[in-house]
Structure formats: structure tokens, C-alpha cells
DNA sequence: TTGTAAGCGTTATCAG
DNA sequence: CTGATAACGCTTACAA
């Protein structure tokens, strides 16, 4: 591998000049020298060592993103957003699966710190009072002191700015919408006790129900996946409870509910409506009424401040971006039935 | 940030000794010294600089994985596998979205090379004779010479070993299975002309059809997503063609077909069966009969050889892992109907 | 068992 | 405009 000295040698200049030429440095370089150096670099197939650059400049153009599981479309979206922003600025994106385990997160943060990553983004919400949370918080504080920009996309017990959205309002808005659409026996399925995001969504739901004088019915702490929504729904059906609408804590739980309903021969939305939170790609194809979360936007914003070098300091302790309700076929409303029929005839794209 | 010299100073030893102590070096170190160094390191909160280590040892414990789009569950699964293997060996995983664009891939490979990544894994199949493919192949060759282990998970015009599966056999086996189940008018939906994986699957399908004396019906070059499968299916229906089974080029296309059928009021599998290729998580929840691809296994194997340091040299030019047919509810077979009913009653988990 | 010193490939400071 | 040279933080012969 040709190094800078090789280039300098071949061009007949000093390494300093070679360096100045090859970076778009402000330092002046004569046109003739510039050419010679650039030619030499090309001929030698010179590749600058990002390692050496990072070592000497004490800043590594790398962003770490710590997710629960990249296979979860929620996190995949976040990583995509981060990588898009990173790539645009010449940064690389390191992805870490922590499976919501603070010890794993600590381990990852440690490695990222060893690499002097420019920033680290925590994508998932943690468990309240989880084991290892204190150690993590301490590590984060150290990393921050050291100059690393660390940002969280979800509410956590961490001394870092948050770029996210209001989970409580999300749950509440969706519930209020269903109520105003005429639903009364609204159930909430899926969730994990202690997981901030999950808890807040449910609390928002309960708040809206209480304000409307309706009784809440949440099957909590069953999980965040299809299975969870499926099991919770089957449980209600077996117990003889028949809600007129079901809210899934996320798209996956709602899809689980949808499948359970379908398998039981219950028509959606005529007999039971279903709504979800997330609007990940699958939601579109299940035609789920859902709350679109500003996932991409929050992640891109977090990554943006990191590559801008302003990082956490440019951020308020909390930046909340807006969510938006999207009405689709799984809740009844004038027009839906007709829309479905037209789509089946191919007159509308599936996204309409 | 405390460096090794700080630790050495505080422990009253040389940096060499400090280094030897803190790495699990084979070099002998007295117990007393060891303690002193370890204490000093702990007290100072010493973090080894991975950058410096990589620079001097000329090897960076980092694996790059270049995917089409991390949001695609197919690629998410690959990245998860790579990261699992990497993490287990103390490696970091860099993910790059290239959107199947060779120029993007080249750019990413360049950055990874600058970082002296231990290895790079190409996850997606490329387009045959794509622009920029030559340049990419050249870059790959250089990277390999330089000692970087680069491996592909899909058939490509690249001078690297392949760890994958047999797409042609996948398409053929699935088709043969459907034929032997009694289906005759089998259509193939979704795909992209020139995309190796896509083409091979379709060719496998066509081969099986031809061997059975049946007529093929593929709507090619429409895409690999839900929309593609949906549009192709709607197209057939509108044209008055009614297959008795539909194969999706991947899970997403099959799900698109499924939705189109459902929206048209056509019952699956009674009127039209659906099968797919992939077995990504969504496939399970749509109860798709599918071919499970050894995605995780191939990616883990590729990553494994990289962290083992043997890399490409330990690999045959082609390593093909086995796929497996999984029968679910979207194709008719004795037992399926009854199974659905039992599941709805909650007697079976959704995964059964 | 420990220390010395020569790099690894850059950038940046300070003279020319 | 160009050139020495000292870092950056670490590993590793080679000595002691």
C-alpha cells in the first residue's frame, strides 16, 4: 500500500506538501506542485489511511448506532436514516445489536469509544431501573466528557439530549381519534412493562379512555411482536370479550391482532377495527390505520448534528418531532369500503 | 483521555510493559507488575485506542457489509448474522446501503479500504453487466491483494469467493413441489431483469415447468417489492388470467400477490395458492408456504472466516448451503384448513 | 522479566 | 509557497 511518503517521493515534494495537496486544505499550493502530487497519487493508487488521520486529528468520521435488533423494521428505518446522513458527509455507520440489554449497550459503547467515534446514537428505549443502567449512564457521561456526541432517540435514564417524539401523545391522539370515530370498547394489546416507549403509549391510551369516561382494557407485558398481539387478541376472544377496536402498541402487535381476528373469522373493520403505532413498511401492506412516527427524521437529525460537529451541544435536552395519524382500511370510515373495491380492480395503487 | 504512557507512568513501568500487561500477550509479566499496571489502568479509566492499535498492527477489527437497503428484511437478516459473529470476536460491523448501485458500492469499498477493514461482505446480487461493475471488480481485486478478505453472498461479477445458496434450485424445487401438489397454472411474479438472484429463481421455475410440460407465465422486471407482486397479480386478474398458484420472487412480492388476491375476494389457498422464496419474518405471519433460505448461515460463515483471519483463502470459490421448503397455509394440503381453525381457537401458537 | 526505540501514516506547527 | 519535525497512541523486535 502506497503511503503519503511514497507519493511525496514520487512527486519530489515533502510529505507535508503532499498532505496539503491531497486534502482540500486551506494552505496554498502551487498549481504545478498540485498536479505533480495528484498524478503521483493516482499512479500509485494512493489510499489515505483513515486510521492515521483519525489518530492524529483525534476525530474519527464514524457514527455508531445502538439498536435493539436490526431485524426489527423500526430499527432498520433508524439505521437507514443514520447511514444516509453519515454517507452524505463521508462518515461510516457502525451498527450494534444490543437486544435491549444495558450490559450489551455498555460493551458496544466501550468499543465505539475505543474507536473515538464522532458520535453514538441510542435508538431504543430502555427499561426503567434496569440492571446495568447506572453503569451505562456513567460510561455515557465519560464519553460525553471526552467529546463524543451521544444522543438518544427514545426516553432513557441517560444524561444525553433526546431527539424523539411524544409517545404519550401518540397513544392519546390515536385513541381520541378512534373514540371520535364511534368506537367505545377499545382494547390495547402488546407492550413491555418498564419499557418507556411502550408504557407511555399505553398511558396515553388510558388517559384518553378515562377522559371519555370509557373503561381501559390493556393486556400489558406480553411483548412487542406479532406473537404478543396475536396471543393477547386470542386471549380476549377466548374470554368472551369482544372489543370493537384494538390498538397495537406497534405495527407488529397490531398485525398479530389482525391475524388472530382473521383466523377467528372476524371481519376487519366491520366487526372489529384495528389500529397501530409506527407506520413501518408492513403497516402499509396490511392497510393499517396507524400513527406515522417521525423515525427517519429524528434519526437523520441526530446524525446531522453529529456530522456537523455541533452534536449534543446544539440540541435542546428534548427535541420532539410531530407524529401524524394515517387512516387506512383497518378502521371503518366512509370511503374505505369503496376504496378497497376500487383498489382490487387495479384502479388505485396499493399506497392510495 | 488516559493513554498507555499515563498508565505506565502511574504504574512505574515502561509503556512496553504496560502494553504487554494489558493485552493478553504471551510475553511474560510478573504478577506484581501485572497488578500495578491493571490498577493504574482502572484508576485512570484507561481506554486502549483501537485506532492506534489498528494502525500499528495493520489490521482493523472491523467488518464492512454492503447491502442494498437495510430496511429490506432480507438484508437486515444478513447484517444481524454478520454483527453477531463480529461481536462475538470483538469486531465492529459497518453497514453500507448501496441501493444496488455499483458506483455506491465502489465508494463504500473505498472507505472501508481506507479504514483497513479486516473484511468486506457483499450481501446483494448485482446487475449483470452493470455500469461501474468493472471499476468495482478492479477495486475488489486491489483490496484483496492488499490483504482484505472480501466475500460475496450472492452471485456477482466479482473476483471473490461466494458463500450462498442455489437460486436456480430454489426456484425449481418450489415449482416442482407445487406441481406435485396438483397445481398446473403456476405463475411467477416479481423480479428484476439482470439481477442475478431474481433471474436464476425464475429460470429454475421455468425449467421445472418445462420439464412438466407446463406453460410458464412470468411477469418479469416489475420489481422486488410488495407493489410488484400486487401489480403483477392485478394485471393477470384484469387480463382474465386466473392461475391456480402464484410464486413470488421473494416474500414481499408474494405478500403483494396475497393482498391483491384478498382484495379481489379470491380465497387463498382454496382458489389460488401462493408461495414465496425467503422466509423472512413477515412470511411467517402471512403463513406463506416458502423456501427458507440459509441467509443467516451464509452471512455468519462469511463473517466467521473473516474474524478467523483465514478469510477468502479458506473458502472454495463457491460454497452453497442448503435451502428448505416450508409448507404453510397459503398452499392447500391436507391439514392446513384444520390447522387454521385450531390456531384461531388459540390451541396452537402462530408459528405452528 | 523489563526497558529502549523504531516505526505505523497522518496532520500541524514553525521556520524558511 | 515549501520543508523539517514533532506529535497521535500503540506494538514489537532487540537489548539488558
mmCIF file with all atom_site columns, N, CA and C in Angstrom, chain B residues 119-154:
data_model
loop_
_atom_site.group_PDB
_atom_site.id
_atom_site.type_symbol
_atom_site.label_atom_id
_atom_site.label_alt_id
_atom_site.label_comp_id
_atom_site.label_asym_id
_atom_site.label_entity_id
_atom_site.label_seq_id
_atom_site.pdbx_PDB_ins_code
_atom_site.Cartn_x
_atom_site.Cartn_y
_atom_site.Cartn_z
_atom_site.occupancy
_atom_site.B_iso_or_equiv
_atom_site.pdbx_formal_charge
_atom_site.auth_seq_id
_atom_site.auth_comp_id
_atom_site.auth_asym_id
_atom_site.auth_atom_id
_atom_site.pdbx_PDB_model_num
ATOM 1   N N  . UNK B 1 119 ? -12.384 -7.201  6.652   1.00 0.00 ? 119 UNK B N  1
ATOM 2   C CA . UNK B 1 119 ? -13.096 -7.862  5.568   1.00 0.00 ? 119 UNK B CA 1
ATOM 3   C C  . UNK B 1 119 ? -14.319 -7.084  5.133   1.00 0.00 ? 119 UNK B C  1
ATOM 4   N N  . UNK B 1 120 ? -14.795 -7.408  3.957   1.00 0.00 ? 120 UNK B N  1
ATOM 5   C CA . UNK B 1 120 ? -15.999 -6.779  3.432   1.00 0.00 ? 120 UNK B CA 1
ATOM 6   C C  . UNK B 1 120 ? -16.894 -7.864  2.837   1.00 0.00 ? 120 UNK B C  1
ATOM 7   N N  . UNK B 1 121 ? -18.154 -7.778  3.166   1.00 0.00 ? 121 UNK B N  1
ATOM 8   C CA . UNK B 1 121 ? -19.114 -8.753  2.664   1.00 0.00 ? 121 UNK B CA 1
ATOM 9   C C  . UNK B 1 121 ? -20.116 -8.064  1.747   1.00 0.00 ? 121 UNK B C  1
ATOM 10  N N  . UNK B 1 122 ? -20.204 -8.535  0.533   1.00 0.00 ? 122 UNK B N  1
ATOM 11  C CA . UNK B 1 122 ? -21.227 -8.029  -0.387  1.00 0.00 ? 122 UNK B CA 1
ATOM 12  C C  . UNK B 1 122 ? -22.471 -8.885  -0.215  1.00 0.00 ? 122 UNK B C  1
ATOM 13  N N  . UNK B 1 123 ? -23.557 -8.273  0.182   1.00 0.00 ? 123 UNK B N  1
ATOM 14  C CA . UNK B 1 123 ? -24.744 -9.053  0.509   1.00 0.00 ? 123 UNK B CA 1
ATOM 15  C C  . UNK B 1 123 ? -25.700 -9.213  -0.660  1.00 0.00 ? 123 UNK B C  1
ATOM 16  N N  . UNK B 1 124 ? -25.738 -8.254  -1.542  1.00 0.00 ? 124 UNK B N  1
ATOM 17  C CA . UNK B 1 124 ? -26.744 -8.299  -2.598  1.00 0.00 ? 124 UNK B CA 1
ATOM 18  C C  . UNK B 1 124 ? -26.181 -8.777  -3.926  1.00 0.00 ? 124 UNK B C  1
ATOM 19  N N  . UNK B 1 125 ? -27.042 -9.319  -4.742  1.00 0.00 ? 125 UNK B N  1
ATOM 20  C CA . UNK B 1 125 ? -26.591 -9.703  -6.071  1.00 0.00 ? 125 UNK B CA 1
ATOM 21  C C  . UNK B 1 125 ? -26.645 -8.477  -6.961  1.00 0.00 ? 125 UNK B C  1
ATOM 22  N N  . UNK B 1 126 ? -25.713 -8.374  -7.829  1.00 0.00 ? 126 UNK B N  1
ATOM 23  C CA . UNK B 1 126 ? -25.644 -7.201  -8.686  1.00 0.00 ? 126 UNK B CA 1
ATOM 24  C C  . UNK B 1 126 ? -26.383 -7.405  -9.986  1.00 0.00 ? 126 UNK B C  1
ATOM 25  N N  . UNK B 1 127 ? -26.367 -6.370  -10.792 1.00 0.00 ? 127 UNK B N  1
ATOM 26  C CA . UNK B 1 127 ? -26.935 -6.481  -12.121 1.00 0.00 ? 127 UNK B CA 1
ATOM 27  C C  . UNK B 1 127 ? -25.869 -6.990  -13.073 1.00 0.00 ? 127 UNK B C  1
ATOM 28  N N  . UNK B 1 128 ? -26.246 -7.885  -13.944 1.00 0.00 ? 128 UNK B N  1
ATOM 29  C CA . UNK B 1 128 ? -25.303 -8.380  -14.937 1.00 0.00 ? 128 UNK B CA 1
ATOM 30  C C  . UNK B 1 128 ? -24.898 -7.238  -15.849 1.00 0.00 ? 128 UNK B C  1
ATOM 31  N N  . UNK B 1 129 ? -23.597 -7.079  -16.053 1.00 0.00 ? 129 UNK B N  1
ATOM 32  C CA . UNK B 1 129 ? -23.101 -6.072  -16.979 1.00 0.00 ? 129 UNK B CA 1
ATOM 33  C C  . UNK B 1 129 ? -23.500 -4.656  -16.638 1.00 0.00 ? 129 UNK B C  1
ATOM 34  N N  . UNK B 1 130 ? -23.565 -4.398  -15.348 1.00 0.00 ? 130 UNK B N  1
ATOM 35  C CA . UNK B 1 130 ? -23.977 -3.074  -14.919 1.00 0.00 ? 130 UNK B CA 1
ATOM 36  C C  . UNK B 1 130 ? -22.843 -2.071  -15.118 1.00 0.00 ? 130 UNK B C  1
ATOM 37  N N  . UNK B 1 131 ? -23.203 -0.829  -15.317 1.00 0.00 ? 131 UNK B N  1
ATOM 38  C CA . UNK B 1 131 ? -22.192 0.228   -15.388 1.00 0.00 ? 131 UNK B CA 1
ATOM 39  C C  . UNK B 1 131 ? -21.473 0.316   -14.055 1.00 0.00 ? 131 UNK B C  1
ATOM 40  N N  . UNK B 1 132 ? -20.179 0.460   -14.134 1.00 0.00 ? 132 UNK B N  1
ATOM 41  C CA . UNK B 1 132 ? -19.427 0.597   -12.896 1.00 0.00 ? 132 UNK B CA 1
ATOM 42  C C  . UNK B 1 132 ? -19.007 -0.734  -12.319 1.00 0.00 ? 132 UNK B C  1
ATOM 43  N N  . UNK B 1 133 ? -19.531 -1.801  -12.915 1.00 0.00 ? 133 UNK B N  1
ATOM 44  C CA . UNK B 1 133 ? -19.177 -3.121  -12.415 1.00 0.00 ? 133 UNK B CA 1
ATOM 45  C C  . UNK B 1 133 ? -17.702 -3.432  -12.604 1.00 0.00 ? 133 UNK B C  1
ATOM 46  N N  . UNK B 1 134 ? -17.165 -2.987  -13.725 1.00 0.00 ? 134 UNK B N  1
ATOM 47  C CA . UNK B 1 134 ? -15.746 -3.231  -13.989 1.00 0.00 ? 134 UNK B CA 1
ATOM 48  C C  . UNK B 1 134 ? -14.872 -2.513  -12.979 1.00 0.00 ? 134 UNK B C  1
ATOM 49  N N  . UNK B 1 135 ? -15.208 -1.260  -12.756 1.00 0.00 ? 135 UNK B N  1
ATOM 50  C CA . UNK B 1 135 ? -14.430 -0.479  -11.799 1.00 0.00 ? 135 UNK B CA 1
ATOM 51  C C  . UNK B 1 135 ? -14.478 -1.157  -10.428 1.00 0.00 ? 135 UNK B C  1
ATOM 52  N N  . UNK B 1 136 ? -15.674 -1.600  -10.062 1.00 0.00 ? 136 UNK B N  1
ATOM 53  C CA . UNK B 1 136 ? -15.830 -2.260  -8.770  1.00 0.00 ? 136 UNK B CA 1
ATOM 54  C C  . UNK B 1 136 ? -14.963 -3.511  -8.700  1.00 0.00 ? 136 UNK B C  1
ATOM 55  N N  . UNK B 1 137 ? -15.009 -4.313  -9.754  1.00 0.00 ? 137 UNK B N  1
ATOM 56  C CA . UNK B 1 137 ? -14.231 -5.550  -9.778  1.00 0.00 ? 137 UNK B CA 1
ATOM 57  C C  . UNK B 1 137 ? -12.748 -5.252  -9.597  1.00 0.00 ? 137 UNK B C  1
ATOM 58  N N  . UNK B 1 138 ? -12.319 -4.175  -10.211 1.00 0.00 ? 138 UNK B N  1
ATOM 59  C CA . UNK B 1 138 ? -10.913 -3.799  -10.109 1.00 0.00 ? 138 UNK B CA 1
ATOM 60  C C  . UNK B 1 138 ? -10.563 -3.400  -8.674  1.00 0.00 ? 138 UNK B C  1
ATOM 61  N N  . UNK B 1 139 ? -11.431 -2.588  -8.093  1.00 0.00 ? 139 UNK B N  1
ATOM 62  C CA . UNK B 1 139 ? -11.219 -2.172  -6.708  1.00 0.00 ? 139 UNK B CA 1
ATOM 63  C C  . UNK B 1 139 ? -11.171 -3.369  -5.774  1.00 0.00 ? 139 UNK B C  1
ATOM 64  N N  . UNK B 1 140 ? -12.061 -4.304  -6.036  1.00 0.00 ? 140 UNK B N  1
ATOM 65  C CA . UNK B 1 140 ? -12.105 -5.500  -5.200  1.00 0.00 ? 140 UNK B CA 1
ATOM 66  C C  . UNK B 1 140 ? -10.795 -6.266  -5.309  1.00 0.00 ? 140 UNK B C  1
ATOM 67  N N  . UNK B 1 141 ? -10.303 -6.380  -6.528  1.00 0.00 ? 141 UNK B N  1
ATOM 68  C CA . UNK B 1 141 ? -9.046  -7.094  -6.743  1.00 0.00 ? 141 UNK B CA 1
ATOM 69  C C  . UNK B 1 141 ? -7.919  -6.426  -5.964  1.00 0.00 ? 141 UNK B C  1
ATOM 70  N N  . UNK B 1 142 ? -7.871  -5.117  -6.032  1.00 0.00 ? 142 UNK B N  1
ATOM 71  C CA . UNK B 1 142 ? -6.844  -4.383  -5.289  1.00 0.00 ? 142 UNK B CA 1
ATOM 72  C C  . UNK B 1 142 ? -6.973  -4.616  -3.790  1.00 0.00 ? 142 UNK B C  1
ATOM 73  N N  . UNK B 1 143 ? -8.200  -4.541  -3.328  1.00 0.00 ? 143 UNK B N  1
ATOM 74  C CA . UNK B 1 143 ? -8.438  -4.726  -1.899  1.00 0.00 ? 143 UNK B CA 1
ATOM 75  C C  . UNK B 1 143 ? -7.974  -6.107  -1.462  1.00 0.00 ? 143 UNK B C  1
ATOM 76  N N  . UNK B 1 144 ? -8.266  -7.090  -2.283  1.00 0.00 ? 144 UNK B N  1
ATOM 77  C CA . UNK B 1 144 ? -7.872  -8.458  -1.960  1.00 0.00 ? 144 UNK B CA 1
ATOM 78  C C  . UNK B 1 144 ? -6.352  -8.584  -1.881  1.00 0.00 ? 144 UNK B C  1
ATOM 79  N N  . UNK B 1 145 ? -5.689  -8.026  -2.880  1.00 0.00 ? 145 UNK B N  1
ATOM 80  C CA . UNK B 1 145 ? -4.225  -8.041  -2.892  1.00 0.00 ? 145 UNK B CA 1
ATOM 81  C C  . UNK B 1 145 ? -3.668  -7.447  -1.607  1.00 0.00 ? 145 UNK B C  1
ATOM 82  N N  . UNK B 1 146 ? -4.306  -6.378  -1.211  1.00 0.00 ? 146 UNK B N  1
ATOM 83  C CA . UNK B 1 146 ? -3.881  -5.637  -0.030  1.00 0.00 ? 146 UNK B CA 1
ATOM 84  C C  . UNK B 1 146 ? -4.090  -6.449  1.251   1.00 0.00 ? 146 UNK B C  1
ATOM 85  N N  . UNK B 1 147 ? -4.780  -7.578  1.134   1.00 0.00 ? 147 UNK B N  1
ATOM 86  C CA . UNK B 1 147 ? -4.957  -8.435  2.303   1.00 0.00 ? 147 UNK B CA 1
ATOM 87  C C  . UNK B 1 147 ? -6.351  -8.395  2.893   1.00 0.00 ? 147 UNK B C  1
ATOM 88  N N  . UNK B 1 148 ? -7.232  -7.622  2.291   1.00 0.00 ? 148 UNK B N  1
ATOM 89  C CA . UNK B 1 148 ? -8.589  -7.544  2.803   1.00 0.00 ? 148 UNK B CA 1
ATOM 90  C C  . UNK B 1 148 ? -9.366  -8.777  2.340   1.00 0.00 ? 148 UNK B C  1
ATOM 91  N N  . UNK B 1 149 ? -10.144 -9.341  3.228   1.00 0.00 ? 149 UNK B N  1
ATOM 92  C CA . UNK B 1 149 ? -10.947 -10.501 2.863   1.00 0.00 ? 149 UNK B CA 1
ATOM 93  C C  . UNK B 1 149 ? -12.285 -10.030 2.341   1.00 0.00 ? 149 UNK B C  1
ATOM 94  N N  . UNK B 1 150 ? -12.528 -10.220 1.070   1.00 0.00 ? 150 UNK B N  1
ATOM 95  C CA . UNK B 1 150 ? -13.850 -9.840  0.583   1.00 0.00 ? 150 UNK B CA 1
ATOM 96  C C  . UNK B 1 150 ? -14.579 -11.056 0.055   1.00 0.00 ? 150 UNK B C  1
ATOM 97  N N  . UNK B 1 151 ? -15.822 -11.134 0.458   1.00 0.00 ? 151 UNK B N  1
ATOM 98  C CA . UNK B 1 151 ? -16.657 -12.302 0.189   1.00 0.00 ? 151 UNK B CA 1
ATOM 99  C C  . UNK B 1 151 ? -18.013 -11.833 -0.296  1.00 0.00 ? 151 UNK B C  1
ATOM 100 N N  . UNK B 1 152 ? -18.606 -12.610 -1.182  1.00 0.00 ? 152 UNK B N  1
ATOM 101 C CA . UNK B 1 152 ? -19.936 -12.254 -1.657  1.00 0.00 ? 152 UNK B CA 1
ATOM 102 C C  . UNK B 1 152 ? -20.951 -13.303 -1.224  1.00 0.00 ? 152 UNK B C  1
ATOM 103 N N  . UNK B 1 153 ? -22.148 -12.859 -0.922  1.00 0.00 ? 153 UNK B N  1
ATOM 104 C CA . UNK B 1 153 ? -23.206 -13.779 -0.527  1.00 0.00 ? 153 UNK B CA 1
ATOM 105 C C  . UNK B 1 153 ? -24.122 -14.098 -1.700  1.00 0.00 ? 153 UNK B C  1
ATOM 106 N N  . UNK B 1 154 ? -23.850 -13.462 -2.811  1.00 0.00 ? 154 UNK B N  1
ATOM 107 C CA . UNK B 1 154 ? -24.690 -13.707 -3.988  1.00 0.00 ? 154 UNK B CA 1
ATOM 108 C C  . UNK B 1 154 ? -23.809 -13.708 -5.225  1.00 0.00 ? 154 UNK B C  1
#
